[in-house]
Each structure stands twice: as structure tokens, then as C-alpha cells.
Tab-separated table of C-alpha atoms in Angstrom:
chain	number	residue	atom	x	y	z
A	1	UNK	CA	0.000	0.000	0.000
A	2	UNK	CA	5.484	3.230	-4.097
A	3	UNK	CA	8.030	6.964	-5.122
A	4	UNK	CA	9.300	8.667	-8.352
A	5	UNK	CA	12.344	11.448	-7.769
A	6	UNK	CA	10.865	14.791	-7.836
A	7	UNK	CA	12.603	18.535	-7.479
A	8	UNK	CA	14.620	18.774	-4.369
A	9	UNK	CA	13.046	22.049	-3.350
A	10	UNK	CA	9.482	20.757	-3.512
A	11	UNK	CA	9.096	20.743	0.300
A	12	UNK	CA	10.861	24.088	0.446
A	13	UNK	CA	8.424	25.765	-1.922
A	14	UNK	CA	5.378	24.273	-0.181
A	15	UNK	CA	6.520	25.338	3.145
A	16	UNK	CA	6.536	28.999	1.470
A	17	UNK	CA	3.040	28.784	-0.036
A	18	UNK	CA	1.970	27.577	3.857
A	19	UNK	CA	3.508	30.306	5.636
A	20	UNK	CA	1.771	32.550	2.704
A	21	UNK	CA	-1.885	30.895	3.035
A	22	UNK	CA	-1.482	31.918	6.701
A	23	UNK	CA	-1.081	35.380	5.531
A	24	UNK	CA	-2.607	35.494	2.427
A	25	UNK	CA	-5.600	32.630	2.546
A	26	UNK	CA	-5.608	29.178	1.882
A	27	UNK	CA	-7.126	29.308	-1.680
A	28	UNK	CA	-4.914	31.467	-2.894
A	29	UNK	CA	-1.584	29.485	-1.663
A	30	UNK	CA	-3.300	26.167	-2.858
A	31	UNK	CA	-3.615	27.578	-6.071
A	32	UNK	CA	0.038	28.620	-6.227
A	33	UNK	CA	1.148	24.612	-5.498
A	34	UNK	CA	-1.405	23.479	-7.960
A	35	UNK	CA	0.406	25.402	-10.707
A	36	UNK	CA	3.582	22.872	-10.099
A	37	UNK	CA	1.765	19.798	-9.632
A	38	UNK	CA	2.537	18.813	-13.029
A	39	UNK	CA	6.124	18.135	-11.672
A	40	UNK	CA	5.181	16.626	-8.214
A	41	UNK	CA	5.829	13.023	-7.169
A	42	UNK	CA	4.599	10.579	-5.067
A	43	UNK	CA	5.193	12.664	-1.757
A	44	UNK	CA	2.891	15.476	-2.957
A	45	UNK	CA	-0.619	15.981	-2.141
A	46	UNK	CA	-2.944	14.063	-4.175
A	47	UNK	CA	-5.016	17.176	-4.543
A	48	UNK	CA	-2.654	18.869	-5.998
A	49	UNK	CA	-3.467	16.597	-9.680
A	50	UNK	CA	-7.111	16.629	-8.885
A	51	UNK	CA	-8.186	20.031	-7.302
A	52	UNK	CA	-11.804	19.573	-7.335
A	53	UNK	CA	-11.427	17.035	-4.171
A	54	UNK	CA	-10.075	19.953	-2.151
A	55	UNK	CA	-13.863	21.294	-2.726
A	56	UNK	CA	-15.847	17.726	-2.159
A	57	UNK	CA	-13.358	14.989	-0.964
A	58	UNK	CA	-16.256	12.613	-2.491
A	59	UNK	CA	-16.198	13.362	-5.530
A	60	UNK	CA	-15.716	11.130	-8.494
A	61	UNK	CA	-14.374	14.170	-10.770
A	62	UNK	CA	-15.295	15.284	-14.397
A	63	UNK	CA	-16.718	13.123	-16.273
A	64	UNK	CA	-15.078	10.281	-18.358
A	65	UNK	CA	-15.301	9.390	-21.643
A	66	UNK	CA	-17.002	5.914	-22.179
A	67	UNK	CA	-17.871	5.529	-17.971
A	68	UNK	CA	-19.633	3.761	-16.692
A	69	UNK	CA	-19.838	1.593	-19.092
A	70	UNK	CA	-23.465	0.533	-20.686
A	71	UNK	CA	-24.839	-2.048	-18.562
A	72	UNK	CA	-25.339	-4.454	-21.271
A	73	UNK	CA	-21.992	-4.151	-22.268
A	74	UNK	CA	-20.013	-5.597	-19.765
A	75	UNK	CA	-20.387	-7.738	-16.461
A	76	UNK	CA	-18.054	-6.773	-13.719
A	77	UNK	CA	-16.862	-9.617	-11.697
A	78	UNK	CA	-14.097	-8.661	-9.525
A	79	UNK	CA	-11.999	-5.930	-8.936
A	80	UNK	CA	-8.206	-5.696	-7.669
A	81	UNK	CA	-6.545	-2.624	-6.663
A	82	UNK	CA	-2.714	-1.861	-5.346
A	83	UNK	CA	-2.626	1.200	-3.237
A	84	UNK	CA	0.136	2.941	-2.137
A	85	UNK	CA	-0.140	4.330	1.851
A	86	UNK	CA	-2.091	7.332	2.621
A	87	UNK	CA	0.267	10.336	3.367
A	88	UNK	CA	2.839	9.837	5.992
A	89	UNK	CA	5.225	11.816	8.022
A	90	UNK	CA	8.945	12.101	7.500
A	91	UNK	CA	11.123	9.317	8.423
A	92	UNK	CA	13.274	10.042	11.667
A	93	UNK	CA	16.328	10.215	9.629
A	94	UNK	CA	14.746	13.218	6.898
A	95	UNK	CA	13.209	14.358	10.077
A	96	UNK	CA	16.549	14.887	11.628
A	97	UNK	CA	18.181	16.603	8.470
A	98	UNK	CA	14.815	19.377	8.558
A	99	UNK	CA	15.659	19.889	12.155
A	100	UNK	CA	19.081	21.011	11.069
A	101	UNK	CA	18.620	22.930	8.131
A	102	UNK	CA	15.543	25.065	10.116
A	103	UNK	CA	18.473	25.323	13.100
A	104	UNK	CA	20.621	27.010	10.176
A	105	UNK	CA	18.257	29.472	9.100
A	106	UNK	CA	16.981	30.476	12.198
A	107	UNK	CA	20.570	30.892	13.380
A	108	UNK	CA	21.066	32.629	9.608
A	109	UNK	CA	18.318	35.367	10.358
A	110	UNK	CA	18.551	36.607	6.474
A	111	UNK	CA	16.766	39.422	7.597
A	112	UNK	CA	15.121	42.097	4.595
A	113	UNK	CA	17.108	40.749	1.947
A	114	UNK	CA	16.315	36.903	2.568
A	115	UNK	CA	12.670	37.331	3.254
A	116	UNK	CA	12.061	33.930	2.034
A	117	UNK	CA	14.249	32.393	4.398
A	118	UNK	CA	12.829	34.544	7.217
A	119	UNK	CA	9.568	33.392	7.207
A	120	UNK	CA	10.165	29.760	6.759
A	121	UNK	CA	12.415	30.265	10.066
A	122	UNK	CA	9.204	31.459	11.854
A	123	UNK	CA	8.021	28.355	10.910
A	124	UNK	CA	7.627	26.032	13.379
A	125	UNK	CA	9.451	22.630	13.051
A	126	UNK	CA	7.050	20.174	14.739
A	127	UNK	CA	8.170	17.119	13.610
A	128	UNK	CA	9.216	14.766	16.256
A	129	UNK	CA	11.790	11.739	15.279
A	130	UNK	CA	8.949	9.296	17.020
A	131	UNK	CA	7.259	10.427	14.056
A	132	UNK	CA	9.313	7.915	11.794
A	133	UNK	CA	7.454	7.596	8.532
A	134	UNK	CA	4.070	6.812	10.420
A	135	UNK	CA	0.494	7.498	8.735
A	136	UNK	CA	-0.615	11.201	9.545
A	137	UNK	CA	-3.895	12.374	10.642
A	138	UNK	CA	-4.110	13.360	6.724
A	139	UNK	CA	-3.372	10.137	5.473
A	140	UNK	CA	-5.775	8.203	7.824
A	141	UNK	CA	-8.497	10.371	6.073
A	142	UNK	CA	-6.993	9.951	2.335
A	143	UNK	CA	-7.525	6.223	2.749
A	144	UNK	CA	-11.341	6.878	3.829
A	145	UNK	CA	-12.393	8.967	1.516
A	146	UNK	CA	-10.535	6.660	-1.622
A	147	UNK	CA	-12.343	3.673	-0.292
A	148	UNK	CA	-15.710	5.608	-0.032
A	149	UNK	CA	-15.422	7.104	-4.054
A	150	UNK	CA	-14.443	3.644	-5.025
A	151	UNK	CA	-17.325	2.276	-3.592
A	152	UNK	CA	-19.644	4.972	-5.187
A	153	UNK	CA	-17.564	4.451	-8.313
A	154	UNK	CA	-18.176	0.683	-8.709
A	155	UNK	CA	-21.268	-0.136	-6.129
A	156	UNK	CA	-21.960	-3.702	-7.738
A	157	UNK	CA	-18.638	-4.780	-6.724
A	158	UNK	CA	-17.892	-3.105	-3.532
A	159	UNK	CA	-21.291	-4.181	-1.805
A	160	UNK	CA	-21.943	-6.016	1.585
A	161	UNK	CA	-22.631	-8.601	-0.329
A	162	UNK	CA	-19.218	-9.563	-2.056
A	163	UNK	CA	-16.017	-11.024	-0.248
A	164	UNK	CA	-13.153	-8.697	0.421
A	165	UNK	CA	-9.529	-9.703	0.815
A	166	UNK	CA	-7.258	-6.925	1.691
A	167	UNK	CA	-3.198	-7.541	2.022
A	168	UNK	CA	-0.963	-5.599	3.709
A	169	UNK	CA	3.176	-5.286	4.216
A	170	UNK	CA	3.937	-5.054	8.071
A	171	UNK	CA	4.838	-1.584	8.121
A	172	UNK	CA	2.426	0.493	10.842
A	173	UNK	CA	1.615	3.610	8.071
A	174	UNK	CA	0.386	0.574	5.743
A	175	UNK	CA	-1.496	-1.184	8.460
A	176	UNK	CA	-2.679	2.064	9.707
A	177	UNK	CA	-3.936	2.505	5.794
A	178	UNK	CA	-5.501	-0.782	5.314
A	179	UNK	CA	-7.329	-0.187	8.898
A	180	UNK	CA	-8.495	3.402	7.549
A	181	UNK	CA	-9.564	2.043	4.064
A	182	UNK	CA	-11.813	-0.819	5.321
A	183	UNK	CA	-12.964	1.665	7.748
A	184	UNK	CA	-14.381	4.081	5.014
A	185	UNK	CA	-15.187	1.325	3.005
A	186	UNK	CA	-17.409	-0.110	6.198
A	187	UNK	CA	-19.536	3.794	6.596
A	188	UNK	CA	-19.844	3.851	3.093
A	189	UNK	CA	-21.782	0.241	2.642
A	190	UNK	CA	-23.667	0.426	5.786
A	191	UNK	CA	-24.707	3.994	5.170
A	192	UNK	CA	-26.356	2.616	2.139
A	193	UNK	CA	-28.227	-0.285	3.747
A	194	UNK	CA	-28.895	1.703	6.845
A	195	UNK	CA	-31.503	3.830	5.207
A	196	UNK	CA	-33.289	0.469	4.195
A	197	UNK	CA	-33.040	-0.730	8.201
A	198	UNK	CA	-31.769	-3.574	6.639
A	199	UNK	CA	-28.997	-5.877	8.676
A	200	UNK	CA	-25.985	-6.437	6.868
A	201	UNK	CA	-22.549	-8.107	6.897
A	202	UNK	CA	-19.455	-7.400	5.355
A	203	UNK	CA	-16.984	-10.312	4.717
A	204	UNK	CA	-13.748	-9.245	4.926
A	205	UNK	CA	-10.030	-11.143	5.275
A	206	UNK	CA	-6.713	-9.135	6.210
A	207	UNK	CA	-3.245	-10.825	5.915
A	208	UNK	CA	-0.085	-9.418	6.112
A	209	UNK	CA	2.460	-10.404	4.033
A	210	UNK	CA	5.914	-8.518	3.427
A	211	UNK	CA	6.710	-11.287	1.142
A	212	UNK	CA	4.578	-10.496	-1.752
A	213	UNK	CA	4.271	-6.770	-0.697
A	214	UNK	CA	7.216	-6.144	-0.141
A	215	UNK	CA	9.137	-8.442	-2.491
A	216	UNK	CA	12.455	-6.995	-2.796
A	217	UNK	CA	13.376	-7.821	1.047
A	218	UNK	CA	12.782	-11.281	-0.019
A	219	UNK	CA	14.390	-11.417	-3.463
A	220	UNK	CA	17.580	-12.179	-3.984
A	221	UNK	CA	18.757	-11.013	-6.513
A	222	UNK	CA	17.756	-7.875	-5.577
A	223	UNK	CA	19.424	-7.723	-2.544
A	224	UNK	CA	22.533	-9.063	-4.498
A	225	UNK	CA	22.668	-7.144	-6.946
A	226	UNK	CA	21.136	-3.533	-5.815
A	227	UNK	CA	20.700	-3.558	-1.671
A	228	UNK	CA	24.328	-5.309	-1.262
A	229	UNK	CA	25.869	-3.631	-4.237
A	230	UNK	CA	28.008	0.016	-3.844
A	231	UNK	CA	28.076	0.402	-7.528
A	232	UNK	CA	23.980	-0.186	-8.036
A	233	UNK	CA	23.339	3.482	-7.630
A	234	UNK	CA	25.772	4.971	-9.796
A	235	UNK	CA	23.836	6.963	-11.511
A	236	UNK	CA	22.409	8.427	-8.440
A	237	UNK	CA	25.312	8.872	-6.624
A	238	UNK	CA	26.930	11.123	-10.079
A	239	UNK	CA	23.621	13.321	-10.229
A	240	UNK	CA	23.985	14.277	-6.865
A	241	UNK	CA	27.033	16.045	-8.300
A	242	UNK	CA	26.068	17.286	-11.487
A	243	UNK	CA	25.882	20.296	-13.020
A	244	UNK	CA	21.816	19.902	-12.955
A	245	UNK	CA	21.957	19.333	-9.360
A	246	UNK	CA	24.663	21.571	-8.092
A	247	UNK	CA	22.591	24.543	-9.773
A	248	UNK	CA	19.845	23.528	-7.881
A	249	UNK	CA	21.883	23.733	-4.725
A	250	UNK	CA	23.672	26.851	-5.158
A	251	UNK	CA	19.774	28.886	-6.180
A	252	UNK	CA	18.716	27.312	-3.171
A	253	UNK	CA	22.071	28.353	-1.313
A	254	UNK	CA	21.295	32.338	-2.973
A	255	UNK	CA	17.628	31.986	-1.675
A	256	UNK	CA	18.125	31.363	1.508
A	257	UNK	CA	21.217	33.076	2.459
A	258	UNK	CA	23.221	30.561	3.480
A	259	UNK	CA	27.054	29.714	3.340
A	260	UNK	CA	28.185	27.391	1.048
A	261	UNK	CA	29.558	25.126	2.872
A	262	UNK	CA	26.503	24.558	4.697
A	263	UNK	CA	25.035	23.640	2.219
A	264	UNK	CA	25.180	20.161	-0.072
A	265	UNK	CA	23.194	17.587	-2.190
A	266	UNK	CA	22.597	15.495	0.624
A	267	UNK	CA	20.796	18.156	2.948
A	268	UNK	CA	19.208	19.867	-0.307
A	269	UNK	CA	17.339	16.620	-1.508
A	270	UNK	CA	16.248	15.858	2.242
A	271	UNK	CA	13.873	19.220	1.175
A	272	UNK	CA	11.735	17.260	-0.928
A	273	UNK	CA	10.748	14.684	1.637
């Protein structure tokens, strides 16, 4: 219940547009991220790519082309899904590398000519390291309300009246996310019935299983040849000192205000997380 790379100053530039919605409104600032979500990964807001849920968190979106489908056309008979967690907090270790960067600009002050880096050091850096990558308040809500349009999107599958298997790795935000999903899932069949008075059941299995969701632990040659091997990410490891990357690092070094050798790739890319 996956993570393309995205621009290292993602998180930086979405920290800005919060401490601007506080000033300027929420709308406003939401519309500023929307305007990059064309370049957002994995880690962004799923809003971002489909703006009308910030206005109904229900809804199924424009219409499609061809859907539904005609009755007569088809029968549906089952329907399988992969999802990917709902959002989650940093891992301790990104969580750690925030904590220093905000140390270094609110030690930098920038003052009047680094106004950008002023008001992200009046921002507050909550995250706690017990945080670790677990499923936020957001997330547990993300799950609910996915569960509750697929159900309104395909109500002869997802009824009280079919099985439902769900599968889950043993990490706690994907547990968490199963939990929250079936959950939604549950108000969204029962609130149909419910109006009838009618007494229903769903029939449900859960299983974890790291081995088929979460398949490269277990393979080997994965773990040969890319977890055990320093030369797998060599292409990684080169960006990281590119031209590309290093201009990234030095705008973000002339936004901010800081010195150079503060600095790096490393702490740059923890941004985006």
C-alpha cells in the first residue's frame, strides 16, 4: 500500500506557499502549489493533480469518456486494486536533516534581503523523530475517503454482499492505511443499507504479508545485486554532483542566504521529503 524522484526544493516551496496561506488565505496558496503539480511526485498531495477534491473529498471528478460503461456491455466480476499508503510523516532520519537545516536558518536570520528564508524560520518545526514515517492524521483520512469514491464508483462490486480480501506489508503507516480504508469502506456500505433498516454483513479477510508486498526484502537477486551492491546506484550517486543538481543547490544556497559550505546535495534533496 510506491516513489518517483521529484525537485529537491518541492518541500521548500510548499513550506513557502503555507507560511503565505497563513497570511494570504488558503485558496490562494493552494492555487500557487497546484500550478507545479505537473512536476510533483509521489510525496505530494494528491489534490494537488485533482483540485476539485479539495472542494468535495467525495467526488468522483469530471466526467469520463465511455464511464460507466453501458450495462449491457459488460459484467463486472471482480476488482483488484494496489494502493500505495495514505500520506505519511517524514522518516526520523529526513526528520533529523529538517531539524538542522531550520536550526541554520533560524541561526542565519537573512533578515530584509532573505525574506524567504525569514519566514520559513518562523516556521515552526514540529516534527518529532517518534514520528518515523508513520500514517498522519491526513493520510488516515486519504484512505477513507478513496475507499468511499471507489465504492460509489463501482457499487456492484464493492457491496456487503461480495467477499473482500485486503493484504498488507507489516509496516504500521500501511497497516494504519488498510485499517483506515476498510474503515471508510465499512460507513460507506452500511450507510447505504442503513436507510433500508436492513442488517448487513461485510466479509472481509486481512493478511499481512511482506513477502509479496514487499518483495524486494525477499528477493535475492535484488538484494545481491542492488541492496548489497556500492556500484547499483551509480547513476544516483553522479547526479547528486552534477551540473543539474549543483545549480539547484547553489539557487537554493542564494535563496536562503546561506554559506556554502553549509550547504550540499545530501541536505538539499532531504527538502523534498
Amino acid at each position: 500500500m510506491g516513489r518517483p524522484a521529484t525537485c529537491p526544493v518541492l518541500l521548500l516551496l510548499l513550506l513557502l506557499f503555507l507560511v503565505n496561506g497563513e497570511l494570504q488565505g488558503d485558496a490562494e496558496a493552494s492555487g500557487r502549489a497546484t500550478l507545479l503539480s505537473p512536476f510533483f511526485g509521489t510525496k505530494s498531495r494528491y489534490e494537488e493533480l485533482h483540485p476539485y477534491l479539495l472542494r468535495d473529498p467525495l467526488s468522483l471528478g469530471p466526467p469520463l469518456s465511455g464511464f460507466p460503461l453501458p450495462p449491457a456491455s459488460c459484467t463486472p466480476l471482480q476488482l483488484s486494486a494496489v494502493v500505495r499508503h495514505g500520506t505519511r510523516f517524514p522518516t526520523r532520519k529526513q526528520i533529523e536533516k529538517l531539524a538542522r537545516l531550520h536550526g541554520l536558518l533560524r541561526r542565519g536570520g537573512g533578515g530584509e534581503r532573505c525574506s524567504l528564508a525569514e519566514r520559513l524560520a518562523r516556521w515552526e518545526m514540529w516534527y518529532q523523530p517518534d514520528l518515523d514515517g508513520k500514517l498522519a492524521p491526513k493520510g488516515f483520512r486519504d484512505m477513507k475517503m478513496l475507499a468511499k469514491r471507489l465504492a460509489s464508483r463501482f457499487p456492484s462490486l464493492l457491496a456487503p454482499s461480495r467477499r473482500l480480501a485486503f493484504t498488507s506489508s507489516s509496516k504500521p503507516r500501511c497497516v494504519d492505511s488498510s485499517a483506515a480504508f476498510r474503515e471508510g469502506l465499512r460507513e460507506a456500505l452500511y450507510g447505504r443499507m442503513s436507510e433500508g433498516g436492513k442488517n448487513v454483513t461485510l466479509t472481509e479477510t486481512f493478511e499481512i504479508n511482506d513477502k509479496l508486498m514487499r518483495f524486494f526484502d525477499h528477493c535475492e537477486k535484488f538484494v545481491q545485486d542492488v541492496e548489497d551492491n556500492d556500484t547499483a546506484l551509480y547513476e544516483v550517486d553522479a547526479f547528486k554532483e552534477s551540473p543539474e543538481m549543483m545549480k539547484i543547490v547553489n539557487k537554493t544556497i542564494h535563496n536562503l542566504c546561506l554559506p556554502a559550505e553549509d550547504l550540499n546535495a545530501g541536505n538539499t534533496l532531504s527538502l523534498m521529503s
